[in-house]
CSV table of N, CA and C in Angstrom, one decimal:
chain,number,residue,atom,x,y,z
T,296,MET,N,-34.5,-69.8,-58.0
T,296,MET,CA,-34.3,-68.4,-58.3
T,296,MET,C,-33.2,-68.2,-59.3
T,297,PRO,N,-33.4,-67.4,-60.4
T,297,PRO,CA,-32.4,-67.3,-61.4
T,297,PRO,C,-31.1,-66.6,-60.9
T,298,GLU,N,-30.0,-67.0,-61.5
T,298,GLU,CA,-28.7,-66.4,-61.2
T,298,GLU,C,-28.7,-64.9,-61.6
T,299,PRO,N,-28.1,-64.0,-60.8
T,299,PRO,CA,-28.0,-62.6,-61.2
T,299,PRO,C,-27.0,-62.5,-62.4
T,300,LEU,N,-27.3,-61.6,-63.3
T,300,LEU,CA,-26.5,-61.3,-64.5
T,300,LEU,C,-25.1,-60.8,-64.0
T,301,PRO,N,-24.1,-61.2,-64.7
T,301,PRO,CA,-22.7,-60.8,-64.3
T,301,PRO,C,-22.6,-59.3,-64.6
T,302,ASN,N,-21.8,-58.6,-63.8
T,302,ASN,CA,-21.6,-57.2,-64.0
T,302,ASN,C,-20.7,-57.0,-65.2
T,303,ILE,N,-21.3,-56.6,-66.3
T,303,ILE,CA,-20.5,-56.5,-67.6
T,303,ILE,C,-20.0,-55.1,-67.7
T,304,THR,N,-18.7,-55.0,-67.8
T,304,THR,CA,-18.0,-53.7,-68.1
T,304,THR,C,-17.8,-53.6,-69.6
T,305,PRO,N,-18.4,-52.5,-70.1
T,305,PRO,CA,-18.3,-52.3,-71.6
T,305,PRO,C,-16.8,-52.0,-71.9
T,306,ARG,N,-16.3,-52.6,-73.0
T,306,ARG,CA,-14.9,-52.4,-73.5
T,306,ARG,C,-15.1,-51.9,-74.9
T,307,ILE,N,-14.4,-50.8,-75.1
T,307,ILE,CA,-14.5,-50.1,-76.4
T,307,ILE,C,-13.1,-50.1,-77.1
T,308,LEU,N,-13.1,-50.5,-78.3
T,308,LEU,CA,-11.9,-50.4,-79.2
T,308,LEU,C,-12.1,-49.3,-80.1
T,309,GLY,N,-11.1,-48.3,-80.0
T,309,GLY,CA,-11.1,-47.2,-81.0
T,309,GLY,C,-10.0,-47.4,-82.0
T,310,ILE,N,-10.4,-47.1,-83.2
T,310,ILE,CA,-9.4,-47.3,-84.4
T,310,ILE,C,-9.2,-46.0,-85.1
T,311,ASP,N,-7.9,-45.6,-85.2
T,311,ASP,CA,-7.5,-44.5,-86.0
T,311,ASP,C,-6.8,-45.0,-87.3
T,312,PRO,N,-7.5,-45.1,-88.4
T,312,PRO,CA,-6.9,-45.8,-89.6
T,312,PRO,C,-5.9,-45.0,-90.3
T,313,GLY,N,-4.9,-45.7,-90.8
T,313,GLY,CA,-3.9,-45.0,-91.7
T,313,GLY,C,-3.2,-46.1,-92.5
T,314,SER,N,-2.8,-45.8,-93.7
T,314,SER,CA,-2.2,-46.8,-94.5
T,314,SER,C,-0.8,-47.2,-94.1
T,315,ARG,N,-0.1,-46.3,-93.4
T,315,ARG,CA,1.2,-46.6,-92.8
T,315,ARG,C,1.2,-47.0,-91.3
T,316,ILE,N,0.4,-46.2,-90.6
T,316,ILE,CA,0.2,-46.4,-89.1
T,316,ILE,C,-1.2,-46.4,-88.8
T,317,THR,N,-1.8,-47.5,-88.2
T,317,THR,CA,-3.1,-47.5,-87.7
T,317,THR,C,-3.1,-47.6,-86.2
T,318,GLY,N,-3.6,-46.6,-85.6
T,318,GLY,CA,-3.6,-46.6,-84.1
T,318,GLY,C,-4.8,-47.3,-83.6
T,319,PHE,N,-4.6,-47.9,-82.4
T,319,PHE,CA,-5.8,-48.6,-81.7
T,319,PHE,C,-5.7,-48.2,-80.2
T,320,GLY,N,-6.9,-48.1,-79.6
T,320,GLY,CA,-6.9,-47.8,-78.2
T,320,GLY,C,-8.1,-48.6,-77.6
T,321,VAL,N,-7.9,-49.1,-76.4
T,321,VAL,CA,-8.9,-49.9,-75.8
T,321,VAL,C,-9.1,-49.4,-74.4
T,322,ILE,N,-10.4,-49.1,-74.1
T,322,ILE,CA,-10.8,-48.6,-72.7
T,322,ILE,C,-11.9,-49.4,-72.2
T,323,ASP,N,-12.1,-49.5,-70.9
T,323,ASP,CA,-13.3,-50.0,-70.2
T,323,ASP,C,-14.0,-48.8,-69.7
T,324,ILE,N,-15.3,-49.0,-69.6
T,324,ILE,CA,-16.2,-48.0,-68.9
T,324,ILE,C,-16.6,-48.7,-67.6
T,325,TYR,N,-15.9,-48.4,-66.5
T,325,TYR,CA,-16.1,-49.0,-65.2
T,325,TYR,C,-16.8,-48.1,-64.3
T,326,GLN,N,-18.0,-48.4,-63.8
T,326,GLN,CA,-18.8,-47.6,-62.9
T,326,GLN,C,-18.9,-46.2,-63.5
T,327,GLY,N,-19.1,-46.1,-64.8
T,327,GLY,CA,-19.3,-44.8,-65.4
T,327,GLY,C,-18.1,-44.0,-65.8
T,328,LYS,N,-16.9,-44.6,-65.5
T,328,LYS,CA,-15.7,-43.8,-65.7
T,328,LYS,C,-14.8,-44.6,-66.7
T,329,PRO,N,-14.1,-43.9,-67.6
T,329,PRO,CA,-13.2,-44.6,-68.5
T,329,PRO,C,-11.9,-45.1,-67.9
T,330,ARG,N,-11.5,-46.2,-68.2
T,330,ARG,CA,-10.2,-46.8,-67.7
T,330,ARG,C,-9.4,-47.3,-68.8
T,331,TYR,N,-8.2,-47.0,-68.8
T,331,TYR,CA,-7.2,-47.4,-69.9
T,331,TYR,C,-7.0,-48.9,-69.8
T,332,VAL,N,-7.0,-49.6,-70.9
T,332,VAL,CA,-6.7,-51.0,-71.0
T,332,VAL,C,-5.4,-51.2,-71.8
T,333,ALA,N,-5.4,-50.7,-73.1
T,333,ALA,CA,-4.2,-50.9,-73.9
T,333,ALA,C,-4.3,-49.9,-75.1
T,334,SER,N,-3.2,-49.6,-75.7
T,334,SER,CA,-3.1,-48.8,-76.9
T,334,SER,C,-1.8,-49.2,-77.7
T,335,GLY,N,-1.8,-48.8,-78.9
T,335,GLY,CA,-0.6,-49.0,-79.7
T,335,GLY,C,-0.8,-48.7,-81.2
T,336,CYS,N,0.1,-49.1,-82.0
T,336,CYS,CA,0.0,-48.8,-83.4
T,336,CYS,C,0.4,-50.1,-84.2
T,337,ILE,N,-0.3,-50.3,-85.3
T,337,ILE,CA,0.0,-51.3,-86.2
T,337,ILE,C,0.7,-50.6,-87.3
T,338,ARG,N,2.0,-50.9,-87.4
T,338,ARG,CA,2.9,-50.2,-88.4
T,338,ARG,C,3.1,-51.2,-89.6
T,339,THR,N,2.7,-50.8,-90.7
T,339,THR,CA,2.8,-51.6,-91.9
T,339,THR,C,4.2,-51.5,-92.5
T,340,THR,N,4.7,-52.6,-93.1
T,340,THR,CA,6.0,-52.5,-93.7
T,340,THR,C,5.9,-51.9,-95.1
T,341,ASP,N,7.0,-51.5,-95.6
T,341,ASP,CA,7.0,-50.8,-96.9
T,341,ASP,C,6.9,-51.8,-98.1
T,342,VAL,N,5.7,-52.2,-98.3
T,342,VAL,CA,5.3,-53.2,-99.3
T,342,VAL,C,4.2,-52.6,-100.2
T,343,THR,N,3.6,-53.4,-101.0
T,343,THR,CA,2.5,-52.9,-101.8
T,343,THR,C,1.3,-52.5,-100.9
T,344,LEU,N,0.4,-51.6,-101.5
T,344,LEU,CA,-0.7,-51.2,-100.7
T,344,LEU,C,-1.6,-52.4,-100.3
T,345,GLU,N,-1.8,-53.4,-101.2
T,345,GLU,CA,-2.6,-54.5,-100.9
T,345,GLU,C,-2.0,-55.3,-99.7
T,346,GLN,N,-0.7,-55.4,-99.6
T,346,GLN,CA,-0.1,-56.1,-98.5
T,346,GLN,C,-0.2,-55.3,-97.2
T,347,ARG,N,-0.1,-54.0,-97.3
T,347,ARG,CA,-0.3,-53.1,-96.1
T,347,ARG,C,-1.8,-53.2,-95.6
T,348,LEU,N,-2.7,-53.3,-96.5
T,348,LEU,CA,-4.1,-53.4,-96.1
T,348,LEU,C,-4.3,-54.8,-95.4
T,349,ALA,N,-3.7,-55.8,-95.9
T,349,ALA,CA,-3.8,-57.1,-95.3
T,349,ALA,C,-3.2,-57.1,-93.9
T,350,GLN,N,-2.1,-56.4,-93.7
T,350,GLN,CA,-1.4,-56.2,-92.4
T,350,GLN,C,-2.3,-55.5,-91.4
T,351,ILE,N,-3.0,-54.5,-91.9
T,351,ILE,CA,-4.0,-53.7,-91.0
T,351,ILE,C,-5.1,-54.7,-90.6
T,352,TYR,N,-5.6,-55.4,-91.6
T,352,TYR,CA,-6.7,-56.4,-91.3
T,352,TYR,C,-6.3,-57.4,-90.2
T,353,ALA,N,-5.1,-58.0,-90.5
T,353,ALA,CA,-4.6,-59.0,-89.5
T,353,ALA,C,-4.3,-58.4,-88.2
T,354,GLY,N,-3.7,-57.3,-88.2
T,354,GLY,CA,-3.3,-56.6,-86.9
T,354,GLY,C,-4.5,-56.3,-86.0
T,355,LEU,N,-5.5,-55.7,-86.7
T,355,LEU,CA,-6.8,-55.4,-85.9
T,355,LEU,C,-7.5,-56.7,-85.5
T,356,GLY,N,-7.5,-57.7,-86.3
T,356,GLY,CA,-8.0,-59.0,-85.9
T,356,GLY,C,-7.4,-59.5,-84.6
T,357,GLU,N,-6.1,-59.4,-84.6
T,357,GLU,CA,-5.3,-59.8,-83.4
T,357,GLU,C,-5.6,-59.0,-82.2
T,358,VAL,N,-5.7,-57.7,-82.4
T,358,VAL,CA,-6.1,-56.8,-81.3
T,358,VAL,C,-7.5,-57.1,-80.7
T,359,ALA,N,-8.4,-57.3,-81.6
T,359,ALA,CA,-9.8,-57.6,-81.2
T,359,ALA,C,-9.8,-59.0,-80.5
T,360,GLY,N,-9.1,-59.9,-81.0
T,360,GLY,CA,-9.1,-61.3,-80.4
T,360,GLY,C,-8.4,-61.2,-79.0
T,361,LEU,N,-7.4,-60.4,-78.8
T,361,LEU,CA,-6.7,-60.3,-77.5
T,361,LEU,C,-7.6,-59.6,-76.5
T,362,HIS,N,-8.2,-58.4,-76.9
T,362,HIS,CA,-8.9,-57.6,-75.9
T,362,HIS,C,-10.4,-57.8,-75.9
T,363,ARG,N,-11.0,-58.5,-76.8
T,363,ARG,CA,-12.4,-58.8,-76.8
T,363,ARG,C,-13.3,-57.6,-76.5
T,364,PRO,N,-13.3,-56.6,-77.4
T,364,PRO,CA,-14.2,-55.4,-77.1
T,364,PRO,C,-15.7,-55.7,-77.2
T,365,THR,N,-16.4,-54.9,-76.5
T,365,THR,CA,-17.9,-55.0,-76.6
T,365,THR,C,-18.3,-54.1,-77.8
T,366,TYR,N,-17.7,-53.0,-78.0
T,366,TYR,CA,-18.0,-52.0,-79.0
T,366,TYR,C,-16.8,-51.6,-79.8
T,367,VAL,N,-17.0,-51.1,-81.0
T,367,VAL,CA,-15.9,-50.6,-81.8
T,367,VAL,C,-16.3,-49.3,-82.4
T,368,ALA,N,-15.3,-48.4,-82.4
T,368,ALA,CA,-15.5,-47.1,-83.0
T,368,ALA,C,-14.3,-46.7,-83.9
T,369,ILE,N,-14.6,-45.9,-85.0
T,369,ILE,CA,-13.6,-45.6,-85.9
T,369,ILE,C,-13.7,-44.1,-86.3
T,370,GLU,N,-12.6,-43.5,-86.8
T,370,GLU,CA,-12.7,-42.2,-87.3
T,370,GLU,C,-13.3,-42.2,-88.7
T,371,ARG,N,-14.2,-41.3,-88.9
T,371,ARG,CA,-14.8,-41.1,-90.3
T,371,ARG,C,-13.7,-40.4,-91.2
T,372,VAL,N,-13.7,-40.8,-92.4
T,372,VAL,CA,-12.8,-40.2,-93.4
T,372,VAL,C,-13.1,-38.7,-93.6
T,373,PHE,N,-12.0,-37.9,-93.6
T,373,PHE,CA,-12.2,-36.5,-93.9
T,373,PHE,C,-11.5,-36.3,-95.3
T,374,MET,N,-11.9,-35.2,-95.9
T,374,MET,CA,-11.3,-34.9,-97.2
T,374,MET,C,-9.9,-34.2,-97.0
T,375,ALA,N,-8.9,-34.9,-97.4
T,375,ALA,CA,-7.5,-34.3,-97.2
T,375,ALA,C,-7.2,-33.4,-98.5
T,376,LYS,N,-6.2,-32.6,-98.3
T,376,LYS,CA,-5.8,-31.7,-99.5
T,376,LYS,C,-5.3,-32.6,-100.6
T,377,ASN,N,-4.7,-33.7,-100.3
T,377,ASN,CA,-4.1,-34.6,-101.3
T,377,ASN,C,-5.1,-35.7,-101.6
T,378,PRO,N,-5.7,-35.8,-102.8
T,378,PRO,CA,-6.7,-36.8,-103.1
T,378,PRO,C,-6.1,-38.3,-102.9
T,379,ASP,N,-4.8,-38.4,-103.3
T,379,ASP,CA,-4.2,-39.8,-103.2
T,379,ASP,C,-4.1,-40.2,-101.8
T,380,SER,N,-3.8,-39.3,-100.9
T,380,SER,CA,-3.7,-39.6,-99.4
T,380,SER,C,-5.1,-40.0,-98.9
T,381,ALA,N,-6.1,-39.2,-99.3
T,381,ALA,CA,-7.5,-39.5,-98.9
T,381,ALA,C,-7.9,-40.8,-99.3
T,382,LEU,N,-7.6,-41.2,-100.6
T,382,LEU,CA,-8.0,-42.5,-101.1
T,382,LEU,C,-7.3,-43.6,-100.3
T,383,LYS,N,-6.0,-43.5,-100.0
T,383,LYS,CA,-5.3,-44.5,-99.2
T,383,LYS,C,-5.9,-44.6,-97.8
T,384,LEU,N,-6.2,-43.5,-97.2
T,384,LEU,CA,-6.8,-43.5,-95.9
T,384,LEU,C,-8.1,-44.2,-95.9
T,385,GLY,N,-8.9,-44.0,-97.0
T,385,GLY,CA,-10.2,-44.6,-97.1
T,385,GLY,C,-10.1,-46.1,-97.3
T,386,GLN,N,-9.0,-46.5,-98.0
T,386,GLN,CA,-8.8,-48.0,-98.2
T,386,GLN,C,-8.3,-48.6,-96.8
T,387,ALA,N,-7.5,-47.9,-96.1
T,387,ALA,CA,-7.1,-48.5,-94.8
T,387,ALA,C,-8.3,-48.6,-93.8
T,388,ARG,N,-9.2,-47.6,-93.9
T,388,ARG,CA,-10.4,-47.6,-93.1
T,388,ARG,C,-11.3,-48.7,-93.5
T,389,GLY,N,-11.4,-49.0,-94.8
T,389,GLY,CA,-12.2,-50.1,-95.4
T,389,GLY,C,-11.7,-51.4,-94.9
T,390,ALA,N,-10.3,-51.6,-94.8
T,390,ALA,CA,-9.8,-52.8,-94.3
T,390,ALA,C,-10.2,-53.0,-92.8
T,391,ALA,N,-10.1,-51.9,-92.1
T,391,ALA,CA,-10.5,-52.0,-90.7
T,391,ALA,C,-12.0,-52.4,-90.5
T,392,LEU,N,-12.8,-51.7,-91.3
T,392,LEU,CA,-14.3,-52.0,-91.3
T,392,LEU,C,-14.6,-53.4,-91.6
T,393,VAL,N,-14.0,-53.9,-92.7
T,393,VAL,CA,-14.2,-55.3,-93.1
T,393,VAL,C,-13.8,-56.3,-92.0
T,394,CYS,N,-12.6,-56.0,-91.4
T,394,CYS,CA,-12.1,-56.9,-90.3
T,394,CYS,C,-13.2,-56.9,-89.2
T,395,MET,N,-13.6,-55.8,-88.8
T,395,MET,CA,-14.6,-55.7,-87.7
T,395,MET,C,-15.9,-56.3,-88.0
T,396,ALA,N,-16.4,-56.1,-89.3
T,396,ALA,CA,-17.6,-56.7,-89.7
T,396,ALA,C,-17.5,-58.3,-89.8
T,397,ASN,N,-16.4,-58.8,-90.2
T,397,ASN,CA,-16.2,-60.2,-90.2
T,397,ASN,C,-16.1,-60.8,-88.8
T,398,LEU,N,-15.7,-60.0,-87.8
T,398,LEU,CA,-15.7,-60.5,-86.5
T,398,LEU,C,-17.1,-60.3,-85.8
T,399,GLY,N,-18.0,-59.7,-86.5
T,399,GLY,CA,-19.4,-59.5,-86.0
T,399,GLY,C,-19.7,-58.2,-85.3
T,400,PHE,N,-18.8,-57.2,-85.4
T,400,PHE,CA,-19.0,-55.9,-84.8
T,400,PHE,C,-19.7,-54.9,-85.7
T,401,ALA,N,-20.7,-54.2,-85.1
T,401,ALA,CA,-21.2,-53.0,-85.7
T,401,ALA,C,-20.2,-51.9,-85.3
T,402,VAL,N,-19.9,-51.0,-86.2
T,402,VAL,CA,-18.9,-50.0,-85.9
T,402,VAL,C,-19.5,-48.6,-85.9
T,403,ASN,N,-19.3,-47.8,-84.8
T,403,ASN,CA,-19.8,-46.4,-84.8
T,403,ASN,C,-18.7,-45.5,-85.4
T,404,GLU,N,-19.1,-44.5,-86.1
T,404,GLU,CA,-18.2,-43.6,-86.8
T,404,GLU,C,-18.3,-42.2,-86.2
T,405,TYR,N,-17.1,-41.5,-86.1
T,405,TYR,CA,-17.1,-40.2,-85.6
T,405,TYR,C,-16.2,-39.3,-86.4
T,406,SER,N,-16.6,-38.1,-86.7
T,406,SER,CA,-15.7,-37.2,-87.5
T,406,SER,C,-14.6,-36.7,-86.6
T,407,PRO,N,-13.5,-36.3,-87.2
T,407,PRO,CA,-12.4,-35.7,-86.4
T,407,PRO,C,-12.8,-34.6,-85.5
T,408,ARG,N,-13.7,-33.7,-86.0
T,408,ARG,CA,-14.2,-32.6,-85.2
T,408,ARG,C,-15.0,-33.1,-84.0
T,409,GLN,N,-15.9,-34.1,-84.2
T,409,GLN,CA,-16.6,-34.7,-83.0
T,409,GLN,C,-15.7,-35.2,-82.0
T,410,ILE,N,-14.6,-35.9,-82.4
T,410,ILE,CA,-13.7,-36.5,-81.5
T,410,ILE,C,-13.0,-35.5,-80.7
T,411,LYS,N,-12.4,-34.5,-81.4
T,411,LYS,CA,-11.7,-33.4,-80.7
T,411,LYS,C,-12.6,-32.6,-79.8
T,412,GLN,N,-13.8,-32.4,-80.2
T,412,GLN,CA,-14.8,-31.7,-79.4
T,412,GLN,C,-15.1,-32.5,-78.1
T,413,ALA,N,-15.3,-33.8,-78.2
T,413,ALA,CA,-15.6,-34.6,-77.1
T,413,ALA,C,-14.5,-34.7,-76.1
T,414,VAL,N,-13.3,-34.7,-76.6
T,414,VAL,CA,-12.1,-35.0,-75.7
T,414,VAL,C,-11.5,-33.7,-75.1
T,415,THR,N,-11.4,-32.7,-76.0
T,415,THR,CA,-10.7,-31.4,-75.6
T,415,THR,C,-11.7,-30.3,-75.4
T,416,GLY,N,-12.9,-30.4,-75.9
T,416,GLY,CA,-13.9,-29.3,-75.8
T,416,GLY,C,-13.7,-28.3,-77.0
T,417,GLN,N,-12.8,-28.6,-77.9
T,417,GLN,CA,-12.6,-27.7,-79.0
T,417,GLN,C,-12.5,-28.6,-80.3
T,418,GLY,N,-13.3,-28.3,-81.2
T,418,GLY,CA,-13.3,-29.1,-82.5
T,418,GLY,C,-12.1,-28.9,-83.3
T,419,GLY,N,-11.4,-27.8,-83.1
T,419,GLY,CA,-10.2,-27.5,-83.9
T,419,GLY,C,-8.9,-27.8,-83.1
T,420,ALA,N,-8.9,-28.6,-82.1
T,420,ALA,CA,-7.8,-28.9,-81.3
T,420,ALA,C,-6.7,-29.6,-82.1
T,421,ASP,N,-5.4,-29.4,-81.8
T,421,ASP,CA,-4.3,-30.1,-82.5
T,421,ASP,C,-4.0,-31.4,-81.8
T,422,LYS,N,-3.1,-32.2,-82.4
T,422,LYS,CA,-2.8,-33.5,-81.9
T,422,LYS,C,-2.2,-33.4,-80.5
T,423,THR,N,-1.4,-32.4,-80.2
T,423,THR,CA,-0.8,-32.3,-78.9
T,423,THR,C,-1.8,-32.1,-77.8
T,424,GLN,N,-2.9,-31.3,-78.1
T,424,GLN,CA,-3.9,-31.1,-77.1
T,424,GLN,C,-4.7,-32.4,-76.9
T,425,VAL,N,-4.9,-33.2,-78.0
T,425,VAL,CA,-5.6,-34.4,-77.9
T,425,VAL,C,-4.8,-35.4,-77.0
T,426,GLN,N,-3.5,-35.5,-77.3
T,426,GLN,CA,-2.6,-36.3,-76.5
T,426,GLN,C,-2.7,-36.0,-75.0
T,427,HIS,N,-2.6,-34.7,-74.7
T,427,HIS,CA,-2.6,-34.2,-73.4
T,427,HIS,C,-3.9,-34.6,-72.7
T,428,MET,N,-5.0,-34.3,-73.3
T,428,MET,CA,-6.3,-34.6,-72.7
T,428,MET,C,-6.6,-36.1,-72.5
T,429,VAL,N,-6.2,-36.9,-73.5
T,429,VAL,CA,-6.3,-38.3,-73.3
T,429,VAL,C,-5.5,-38.8,-72.1
T,430,SER,N,-4.3,-38.3,-72.0
T,430,SER,CA,-3.4,-38.7,-70.9
T,430,SER,C,-4.1,-38.3,-69.6
T,431,ALA,N,-4.6,-37.1,-69.5
T,431,ALA,CA,-5.2,-36.6,-68.3
T,431,ALA,C,-6.5,-37.4,-67.9
T,432,ILE,N,-7.4,-37.6,-68.9
T,432,ILE,CA,-8.7,-38.3,-68.7
T,432,ILE,C,-8.4,-39.7,-68.2
T,433,LEU,N,-7.5,-40.4,-68.8
T,433,LEU,CA,-7.2,-41.8,-68.5
T,433,LEU,C,-6.1,-41.9,-67.4
T,434,ARG,N,-5.6,-40.8,-66.9
T,434,ARG,CA,-4.6,-40.8,-65.9
T,434,ARG,C,-3.4,-41.7,-66.3
T,435,LEU,N,-2.9,-41.4,-67.5
T,435,LEU,CA,-1.7,-42.2,-67.9
T,435,LEU,C,-0.4,-41.6,-67.4
T,436,SER,N,0.5,-42.4,-67.1
T,436,SER,CA,1.8,-42.0,-66.6
T,436,SER,C,2.7,-41.4,-67.7
T,437,ALA,N,2.5,-41.8,-69.0
T,437,ALA,CA,3.2,-41.3,-70.1
T,437,ALA,C,2.3,-40.9,-71.3
T,438,THR,N,2.7,-40.0,-72.1
T,438,THR,CA,1.9,-39.6,-73.2
T,438,THR,C,1.9,-40.6,-74.3
T,439,PRO,N,0.8,-41.1,-74.8
T,439,PRO,CA,0.8,-42.1,-75.9
T,439,PRO,C,1.2,-41.5,-77.2
T,440,GLN,N,1.7,-42.3,-78.1
T,440,GLN,CA,2.1,-41.9,-79.5
T,440,GLN,C,0.9,-41.3,-80.1
T,441,ALA,N,1.0,-40.3,-81.0
T,441,ALA,CA,-0.1,-39.6,-81.6
T,441,ALA,C,-1.2,-40.4,-82.1
T,442,ASP,N,-0.9,-41.5,-82.9
T,442,ASP,CA,-2.0,-42.3,-83.5
T,442,ASP,C,-2.7,-43.1,-82.4
T,443,ALA,N,-2.0,-43.6,-81.4
T,443,ALA,CA,-2.6,-44.3,-80.3
T,443,ALA,C,-3.5,-43.4,-79.5
T,444,ALA,N,-3.0,-42.2,-79.3
T,444,ALA,CA,-3.8,-41.2,-78.5
T,444,ALA,C,-5.1,-40.9,-79.3
T,445,ASP,N,-5.0,-40.7,-80.6
T,445,ASP,CA,-6.2,-40.5,-81.4
T,445,ASP,C,-7.2,-41.6,-81.3
T,446,ALA,N,-6.7,-42.9,-81.3
T,446,ALA,CA,-7.5,-44.0,-81.2
T,446,ALA,C,-8.2,-44.1,-79.8
T,447,LEU,N,-7.4,-43.7,-78.8
T,447,LEU,CA,-8.0,-43.7,-77.4
T,447,LEU,C,-9.1,-42.6,-77.4
T,448,ALA,N,-8.9,-41.4,-78.1
T,448,ALA,CA,-9.8,-40.4,-78.1
T,448,ALA,C,-11.1,-40.8,-78.8
T,449,ILE,N,-11.0,-41.6,-79.8
T,449,ILE,CA,-12.1,-42.2,-80.5
T,449,ILE,C,-12.9,-43.1,-79.6
T,450,ALA,N,-12.2,-44.0,-78.8
T,450,ALA,CA,-12.9,-44.8,-77.9
T,450,ALA,C,-13.6,-44.0,-76.8
T,451,LEU,N,-12.9,-43.0,-76.3
T,451,LEU,CA,-13.5,-42.1,-75.3
T,451,LEU,C,-14.8,-41.4,-75.8
T,452,THR,N,-14.7,-41.0,-77.1
T,452,THR,CA,-15.9,-40.3,-77.7
T,452,THR,C,-17.1,-41.3,-77.7
T,453,ASP,N,-16.8,-42.5,-78.1
T,453,ASP,CA,-17.8,-43.6,-78.2
T,453,ASP,C,-18.4,-43.8,-76.8
T,454,GLY,N,-17.5,-43.9,-75.8
T,454,GLY,CA,-17.9,-44.1,-74.4
T,454,GLY,C,-18.8,-42.9,-73.9
T,455,TYR,N,-18.5,-41.7,-74.3
T,455,TYR,CA,-19.3,-40.6,-73.9
T,455,TYR,C,-20.7,-40.6,-74.6
T,456,VAL,N,-20.7,-41.0,-75.8
T,456,VAL,CA,-22.0,-41.1,-76.6
T,456,VAL,C,-22.8,-42.2,-75.9
T,457,ARG,N,-22.2,-43.3,-75.7
T,457,ARG,CA,-23.0,-44.4,-75.1
T,457,ARG,C,-23.5,-44.1,-73.6
T,458,SER,N,-22.8,-43.2,-73.0
T,458,SER,CA,-23.1,-42.9,-71.6
T,458,SER,C,-24.2,-41.7,-71.6
T,459,GLY,N,-24.6,-41.3,-72.8
T,459,GLY,CA,-25.6,-40.3,-72.8
T,459,GLY,C,-25.1,-38.9,-72.8
T,460,LEU,N,-23.8,-38.7,-73.0
T,460,LEU,CA,-23.2,-37.4,-73.1
T,460,LEU,C,-23.4,-36.8,-74.4
T,461,ALA,N,-23.5,-35.5,-74.4
T,461,ALA,CA,-23.6,-34.8,-75.7
T,461,ALA,C,-22.6,-33.6,-75.6
T,462,VAL,N,-22.3,-33.0,-76.7
T,462,VAL,CA,-21.4,-31.9,-76.7
T,462,VAL,C,-22.2,-30.6,-76.8
T,463,ASP,N,-22.1,-29.7,-75.8
T,463,ASP,CA,-22.8,-28.5,-75.9
T,463,ASP,C,-22.0,-27.5,-76.8
T,464,THR,N,-22.5,-27.3,-78.0
T,464,THR,CA,-21.8,-26.5,-79.0
T,464,THR,C,-21.6,-25.1,-78.6
T,465,ALA,N,-22.5,-24.5,-77.8
T,465,ALA,CA,-22.4,-23.1,-77.3
T,465,ALA,C,-21.2,-22.9,-76.4
T,466,SER,N,-21.1,-23.8,-75.4
T,466,SER,CA,-20.0,-23.7,-74.4
T,466,SER,C,-18.8,-24.5,-74.8
T,467,HIS,N,-18.9,-25.4,-75.8
T,467,HIS,CA,-17.9,-26.4,-76.2
T,467,HIS,C,-17.4,-27.3,-75.1
T,468,ARG,N,-18.4,-27.6,-74.2
T,468,ARG,CA,-18.1,-28.6,-73.1
T,468,ARG,C,-19.0,-29.8,-73.2
T,469,PRO,N,-18.4,-31.0,-73.0
T,469,PRO,CA,-19.3,-32.1,-72.9
T,469,PRO,C,-20.2,-32.0,-71.7
T,470,ARG,N,-21.4,-32.5,-71.9
T,470,ARG,CA,-22.4,-32.4,-70.8
T,470,ARG,C,-23.3,-33.6,-70.9
T,471,ARG,N,-23.9,-34.0,-69.8
T,471,ARG,CA,-24.9,-35.1,-69.8
T,471,ARG,C,-26.2,-34.5,-70.3
T,472,LYS,N,-27.0,-35.3,-71.0
T,472,LYS,CA,-28.3,-34.8,-71.5
T,472,LYS,C,-29.2,-34.4,-70.3
T,473,THR,N,-29.1,-35.2,-69.2
T,473,THR,CA,-29.8,-34.9,-68.0
T,473,THR,C,-28.9,-35.1,-66.8
T,474,GLY,N,-28.8,-34.1,-65.9
T,474,GLY,CA,-28.0,-34.3,-64.8
T,474,GLY,C,-26.5,-33.9,-65.0
T,475,ARG,N,-25.6,-34.4,-64.2
T,475,ARG,CA,-24.2,-34.1,-64.3
T,475,ARG,C,-23.4,-35.3,-64.7
T,476,TRP,N,-22.2,-35.1,-65.1
T,476,TRP,CA,-21.3,-36.3,-65.4
T,476,TRP,C,-20.0,-35.9,-64.9
T,477,ARG,N,-19.2,-37.0,-64.7
T,477,ARG,CA,-17.9,-36.8,-64.1
T,477,ARG,C,-17.0,-37.8,-64.8
T,478,LEU,N,-15.7,-37.4,-64.8
T,478,LEU,CA,-14.7,-38.3,-65.3
T,478,LEU,C,-14.1,-39.2,-64.2
């Protein structure tokens, strides 16, 4: 008789890219519910852009090696008012994508609006609302730093999508495509 397959708990790494601060958040989906694993920030030193990108690449490689995610998700670049800032953000995002690709991960991408919608129910939510909802959903004892909270929100969004959740744009509430869902 074949051995039963092990109970695999999906682990999701969320990445909030930035050229100065890149947030990361790791959650498990255990019995259909998100559970906090880790979060933090990769803070680059004030060196050249190329060196900061290398620090992002190395830092995310270390995070992935330590936490061994099943899935990876990242925030999609949005057009900022400052083209130079948008370009640097895109380069930091590129470093993260190349790192994950070299580690063999396919990466799901979500827009800032999709992430806010999934976590707070409002696509225009501010960072404070995202931090509060991430803390509440994951039952954290302290509020994570903004970039880490954003990364956790990205991981939660990916978890909701993988669990078959969709966002009902009429009521602005996450819902399961069929049946009910719970946190």
